[in-house]
CSV table of C-alpha atoms in Angstrom, one decimal:
chain,number,residue,atom,x,y,z
G,246,MET,CA,-9.6,-0.6,28.8
G,247,LEU,CA,-8.8,2.1,26.1
G,248,GLU,CA,-11.5,4.0,24.6
G,249,ASN,CA,-9.9,5.0,21.3
G,250,LYS,CA,-10.6,3.5,17.9
G,251,CYS,CA,-7.8,1.3,16.7
G,252,SER,CA,-6.7,-0.2,13.4
G,253,VAL,CA,-4.3,-2.5,12.3
G,254,ILE,CA,-3.0,-2.1,8.8
G,255,SER,CA,-0.8,-3.6,6.0
G,256,PHE,CA,1.4,-0.7,5.7
G,257,SER,CA,3.8,-1.3,2.7
G,258,GLY,CA,5.3,2.3,2.4
G,259,GLY,CA,3.5,2.8,-0.9
G,260,MET,CA,1.3,5.6,-1.7
G,261,ASP,CA,-1.9,3.6,-1.3
G,262,SER,CA,-1.2,2.2,2.2
G,263,THR,CA,0.5,5.7,3.1
G,264,SER,CA,-2.8,7.5,2.2
G,265,LEU,CA,-4.6,4.7,4.2
G,266,LEU,CA,-2.6,5.3,7.2
G,267,LEU,CA,-3.4,9.1,6.7
G,268,ASN,CA,-7.0,8.2,6.3
G,269,LEU,CA,-7.3,6.6,9.6
G,270,LEU,CA,-5.1,8.9,11.4
G,271,SER,CA,-7.4,11.8,10.4
G,272,LYS,CA,-10.2,9.7,12.0
G,273,LYS,CA,-8.2,9.8,15.1
G,274,HIS,CA,-7.5,6.2,15.5
G,275,ASP,CA,-4.7,4.1,17.2
G,276,ILE,CA,-3.0,2.8,14.3
G,277,TYR,CA,-0.5,-0.4,14.3
G,278,ALA,CA,1.0,-0.3,10.9
G,279,ILE,CA,2.5,-3.6,10.1
G,280,SER,CA,5.1,-3.5,7.1
G,281,PHE,CA,6.2,-6.8,5.5
G,282,LYS,CA,9.8,-7.6,4.2
G,283,TYR,CA,9.3,-10.6,1.9
G,284,GLY,CA,12.3,-10.5,-0.6
G,285,GLN,CA,10.5,-8.0,-2.5
G,286,LYS,CA,13.0,-6.2,-5.3
G,287,HIS,CA,11.6,-2.6,-4.0
G,288,GLY,CA,12.6,-3.5,-0.6
G,289,VAL,CA,13.6,0.2,-0.1
G,290,GLU,CA,9.8,0.6,0.6
G,291,VAL,CA,10.2,-0.5,4.1
G,292,GLU,CA,12.9,2.0,4.7
G,293,LEU,CA,10.7,4.9,3.4
G,294,ALA,CA,7.9,3.5,5.4
G,295,LYS,CA,10.2,4.1,8.4
G,296,LYS,CA,10.9,7.7,7.4
G,297,ASN,CA,7.2,8.4,6.9
G,298,ILE,CA,6.4,7.0,10.5
G,299,ALA,CA,9.3,9.1,12.0
G,300,TYR,CA,7.9,12.1,10.2
G,301,LEU,CA,4.1,11.7,11.7
G,302,GLN,CA,5.6,10.7,15.1
G,303,ASN,CA,7.6,14.0,15.2
G,304,ASN,CA,4.8,15.9,14.2
G,305,GLY,CA,2.4,15.3,17.1
G,306,PHE,CA,1.4,11.6,16.3
G,307,LYS,CA,3.8,9.6,18.4
G,308,ASP,CA,1.2,8.3,20.7
G,309,GLN,CA,-1.0,7.2,17.9
G,310,ILE,CA,1.1,5.3,15.8
G,311,THR,CA,2.9,2.0,16.4
G,312,HIS,CA,5.1,0.4,13.6
G,313,LYS,CA,6.1,-3.1,13.6
G,314,ILE,CA,8.1,-4.8,10.5
G,315,PHE,CA,7.3,-8.7,9.8
G,316,ASP,CA,10.2,-10.4,8.0
G,317,ILE,CA,8.8,-13.4,6.1
G,318,SER,CA,11.4,-13.2,3.4
G,319,ASN,CA,12.3,-16.8,4.0
G,320,ILE,CA,8.7,-17.6,2.8
G,321,LEU,CA,7.7,-15.6,0.2
G,322,SER,CA,11.1,-15.1,-1.7
G,323,SER,CA,10.9,-18.8,-2.8
G,324,PHE,CA,7.5,-18.0,-4.6
G,325,ASN,CA,7.3,-17.8,-8.5
G,326,SER,CA,7.0,-13.9,-9.0
G,327,SER,CA,9.0,-11.6,-10.8
G,328,LEU,CA,8.5,-9.3,-7.6
G,329,VAL,CA,11.1,-11.8,-5.5
G,330,ASP,CA,12.8,-14.0,-8.3
G,331,GLN,CA,16.1,-12.7,-9.0
G,332,ASN,CA,16.1,-14.5,-12.4
G,333,GLN,CA,12.8,-12.7,-13.6
G,334,ASN,CA,12.4,-9.0,-14.9
G,335,VAL,CA,9.7,-7.0,-13.8
G,336,PRO,CA,7.9,-6.1,-17.0
G,337,GLU,CA,7.6,-2.3,-18.4
G,338,GLY,CA,4.1,-1.0,-19.7
G,339,HIS,CA,0.7,-0.4,-18.6
G,340,TYR,CA,-0.3,-1.6,-15.2
G,341,GLU,CA,-3.4,-3.6,-16.6
G,342,SER,CA,-1.4,-5.3,-19.6
G,343,ASP,CA,-1.3,-9.3,-19.1
G,344,THR,CA,2.7,-9.1,-19.0
G,345,MET,CA,2.0,-7.6,-15.4
G,346,LYS,CA,0.8,-10.7,-14.2
G,347,SER,CA,4.3,-12.0,-13.5
G,348,THR,CA,4.5,-9.5,-10.6
G,349,PHE,CA,1.6,-11.2,-8.7
G,350,VAL,CA,2.8,-13.1,-5.6
G,351,PRO,CA,1.0,-16.3,-5.1
G,352,ASN,CA,-1.3,-15.7,-1.8
G,353,ARG,CA,0.8,-12.7,-0.8
G,354,ASN,CA,-2.5,-10.7,0.5
G,355,ALA,CA,-3.9,-13.8,2.1
G,356,ILE,CA,-0.6,-14.1,4.1
G,357,PHE,CA,-0.4,-10.6,5.2
G,358,PHE,CA,-4.0,-10.4,5.8
G,359,SER,CA,-4.0,-13.3,7.9
G,360,LEU,CA,-1.1,-12.1,10.0
G,361,ILE,CA,-2.6,-8.3,10.6
G,362,TYR,CA,-6.2,-10.2,11.6
G,363,GLY,CA,-4.1,-12.4,14.2
G,364,TYR,CA,-2.3,-9.0,15.6
G,365,ALA,CA,-5.8,-7.3,15.6
G,366,ILE,CA,-7.3,-10.4,17.7
G,367,SER,CA,-4.5,-10.2,19.9
G,368,LEU,CA,-5.0,-6.5,20.7
G,369,ALA,CA,-9.0,-6.6,20.9
G,370,LYS,CA,-8.8,-7.3,24.7
G,371,ASN,CA,-7.2,-3.7,25.4
G,372,TYR,CA,-9.8,-1.7,23.3
G,373,LYS,CA,-13.4,-1.0,24.2
G,374,GLU,CA,-14.6,-0.7,20.5
G,375,LYS,CA,-13.8,-2.8,17.4
G,376,ILE,CA,-10.8,-2.9,16.1
G,377,SER,CA,-10.4,-2.7,12.2
G,378,VAL,CA,-8.1,-4.5,9.7
G,379,SER,CA,-7.3,-2.6,6.8
G,380,ILE,CA,-5.1,-2.8,3.6
G,381,GLY,CA,-5.2,-0.3,0.5
G,382,ALA,CA,-6.4,-2.6,-2.2
G,383,HIS,CA,-8.1,-0.5,-5.0
G,384,THR,CA,-9.7,-0.8,-8.4
G,385,GLY,CA,-6.3,-0.6,-10.5
G,386,ASP,CA,-5.1,-3.9,-8.9
G,387,HIS,CA,-8.4,-5.8,-9.9
G,388,ALA,CA,-7.6,-7.0,-13.4
G,389,ILE,CA,-3.9,-8.3,-12.4
G,390,TYR,CA,-4.4,-9.1,-8.9
G,391,PRO,CA,-7.2,-11.5,-7.9
G,392,ASP,CA,-6.3,-11.1,-4.1
G,393,CYS,CA,-7.1,-7.2,-4.2
G,394,ARG,CA,-10.7,-7.9,-5.1
G,395,LEU,CA,-13.6,-7.3,-2.8
G,396,ASP,CA,-15.0,-10.7,-2.8
G,397,PHE,CA,-11.5,-12.2,-1.9
G,398,PHE,CA,-11.4,-9.9,1.1
G,399,GLU,CA,-15.0,-10.4,2.3
G,400,LYS,CA,-14.6,-14.4,2.0
G,401,LEU,CA,-11.1,-14.2,3.4
G,402,PHE,CA,-12.6,-12.0,6.3
G,403,GLU,CA,-15.4,-14.4,6.7
G,404,SER,CA,-13.1,-17.6,7.1
G,405,PHE,CA,-10.9,-15.8,9.6
G,406,GLN,CA,-14.1,-14.9,11.5
G,407,ILE,CA,-15.0,-18.3,11.9
G,408,GLY,CA,-11.7,-19.7,12.7
G,409,ASN,CA,-11.1,-17.3,15.8
G,410,TRP,CA,-12.2,-16.7,19.2
G,411,ASP,CA,-13.2,-13.0,19.6
G,412,SER,CA,-13.8,-12.2,15.9
G,413,ASP,CA,-17.0,-10.2,16.9
G,414,ARG,CA,-14.2,-7.6,18.2
G,415,ILE,CA,-13.0,-7.1,14.6
G,416,GLU,CA,-14.1,-5.4,11.7
G,417,LEU,CA,-13.2,-4.9,7.9
G,418,TYR,CA,-12.1,-1.3,6.5
G,419,ILE,CA,-10.9,-1.5,2.7
G,420,PRO,CA,-12.2,2.2,1.9
G,421,TYR,CA,-10.3,2.3,-1.6
G,422,ILE,CA,-11.4,-0.9,-3.2
G,423,ASN,CA,-13.6,0.7,-5.6
G,424,MET,CA,-11.2,3.8,-6.1
G,425,ASP,CA,-8.6,4.5,-8.4
G,426,LYS,CA,-5.3,6.1,-7.5
G,427,LYS,CA,-6.5,9.6,-8.4
G,428,GLU,CA,-9.1,9.2,-5.9
G,429,ILE,CA,-6.8,7.8,-3.3
G,430,LEU,CA,-4.4,10.9,-3.8
G,431,MET,CA,-7.5,13.1,-3.3
G,432,ASP,CA,-8.3,11.2,-0.2
G,433,ALA,CA,-5.1,11.6,1.2
G,434,GLU,CA,-5.0,15.6,0.4
G,435,LYS,CA,-8.1,15.7,2.5
G,436,SER,CA,-6.6,13.9,5.2
G,437,LEU,CA,-3.4,16.0,5.1
G,438,ASN,CA,-5.2,19.0,5.5
G,439,ASN,CA,-7.3,17.8,8.3
G,440,LEU,CA,-3.9,16.9,10.2
G,441,LYS,CA,-2.0,20.0,8.6
G,442,LEU,CA,0.6,18.0,7.2
G,443,ASP,CA,3.0,18.7,4.0
G,444,PHE,CA,1.6,16.4,1.1
G,445,ASP,CA,5.1,16.6,-0.8
G,446,THR,CA,7.1,15.7,2.3
G,447,ILE,CA,4.9,12.6,2.8
G,448,PHE,CA,4.9,11.3,-0.6
G,449,LYS,CA,8.6,12.0,-1.1
G,450,ASN,CA,8.9,9.2,1.4
G,451,THR,CA,6.9,6.5,-0.6
G,452,ILE,CA,7.5,4.4,-3.8
G,453,THR,CA,5.3,2.5,-6.2
G,454,SER,CA,8.1,1.0,-8.4
G,455,TYR,CA,8.2,-2.7,-8.1
G,456,ALA,CA,11.8,-2.3,-9.8
G,457,PRO,CA,13.7,0.3,-8.5
G,458,ASP,CA,17.5,0.7,-9.1
G,459,ASN,CA,20.4,-0.1,-6.3
G,460,ASN,CA,19.8,3.4,-5.3
G,461,GLY,CA,15.8,2.9,-4.8
G,462,VAL,CA,15.2,5.4,-7.5
G,463,SER,CA,12.2,4.3,-9.9
G,464,SER,CA,12.6,4.1,-13.6
G,465,GLY,CA,9.1,5.0,-14.1
G,466,LYS,CA,8.4,2.6,-16.7
G,467,THR,CA,7.1,-0.5,-14.6
G,468,GLY,CA,3.3,-0.8,-14.7
G,469,SER,CA,3.0,0.5,-11.0
G,470,ASP,CA,5.0,3.6,-12.0
G,471,ILE,CA,2.9,4.4,-14.7
G,472,GLU,CA,-0.4,4.2,-12.8
G,473,ARG,CA,1.1,6.4,-10.0
G,474,ILE,CA,2.7,9.1,-12.3
G,475,LEU,CA,-0.7,9.3,-14.3
G,476,ALA,CA,-2.7,9.5,-11.0
G,477,PHE,CA,-0.4,12.8,-9.7
G,478,ASN,CA,-0.8,14.4,-13.3
G,479,SER,CA,-4.6,13.9,-13.2
G,480,LEU,CA,-4.4,16.1,-10.1
G,481,ASN,CA,-1.9,18.7,-11.9
G,482,ARG,CA,0.9,17.6,-9.3
G,483,LYS,CA,4.3,16.9,-9.8
G,484,ASP,CA,5.1,13.5,-8.2
G,485,PRO,CA,7.8,14.7,-5.3
G,486,ILE,CA,10.0,11.4,-5.9
G,487,THR,CA,13.0,11.4,-8.1
G,488,TYR,CA,13.0,9.2,-11.2
G,489,GLN,CA,15.8,8.1,-13.4
G,490,ASP,CA,14.5,10.7,-16.0
G,491,SER,CA,13.0,13.9,-15.4
G,492,TRP,CA,9.4,14.4,-14.6
G,493,GLU,CA,8.4,15.6,-18.1
G,494,ARG,CA,10.0,12.5,-19.7
G,495,VAL,CA,8.3,9.9,-17.3
G,496,LEU,CA,5.2,11.6,-17.6
G,497,ASP,CA,5.5,11.5,-21.6
G,498,ASN,CA,6.0,8.0,-21.4
G,499,ALA,CA,3.1,7.4,-19.2
G,500,LEU,CA,0.9,9.2,-21.1
G,501,LYS,CA,1.9,7.3,-24.5
G,502,THR,CA,1.8,4.2,-22.4
G,503,GLU,CA,-1.8,4.8,-21.5
G,504,LYS,CA,-2.8,6.0,-25.0
G,505,ASP,CA,-1.3,2.8,-26.8
G,506,PHE,CA,-3.0,0.5,-24.2
G,507,ILE,CA,-6.4,2.1,-24.8
G,508,SER,CA,-6.0,1.7,-28.9
G,509,GLU,CA,-5.1,-1.9,-28.6
């Protein structure tokens, strides 16, 4: 039986789940990172997730990280959401605008969480300590995505505990649930300093846009883009990813979008 702490995480390849992976890695957990292909228009995130896993494994953490990709695109790609429906456009604008509700994928986090919980149960017999199940939901998601709120995860976790044997071996870890993206990046900075890894290398291999172009490049105009750009700027950092326009222009647009939303 293994002595290490172990975590199973939902690992999209975005900045939040990447920060979460770093958080757990800095705590010396064994990590089983589960990425999902679900027909998302930003499917490039899974390829970027693979790049960051390779970077981490090549820099001293090969034995700590196991990466698995679950393909459930035949299920979620038929759901009503602009993230998966090719006939709907992903809206531009502020991340808390009501128009962003079209990006909600019904029951997505319940499905993801069910799968990582089941995987954690399957691993439990191999570990002496409890296994944590973890997802990178945060405050910026609360307004638009009801499946990113604390009460949702607590009730879902409770139901899974009731419905499974060996649930006493599983615990819930959602450290960002009351943090915004700025605070998440600050946590990532701390983790990367502890791990002696490069911030820009890691975050260059992430994407937050829900509507990148055919080359996987973000426009900087969708709600998720705006939130990310503002977070980097709040820490006086330039986002290391390439945008379709210059950093200065996407930042100006993000700041204007934020100002206009607040003044409404």
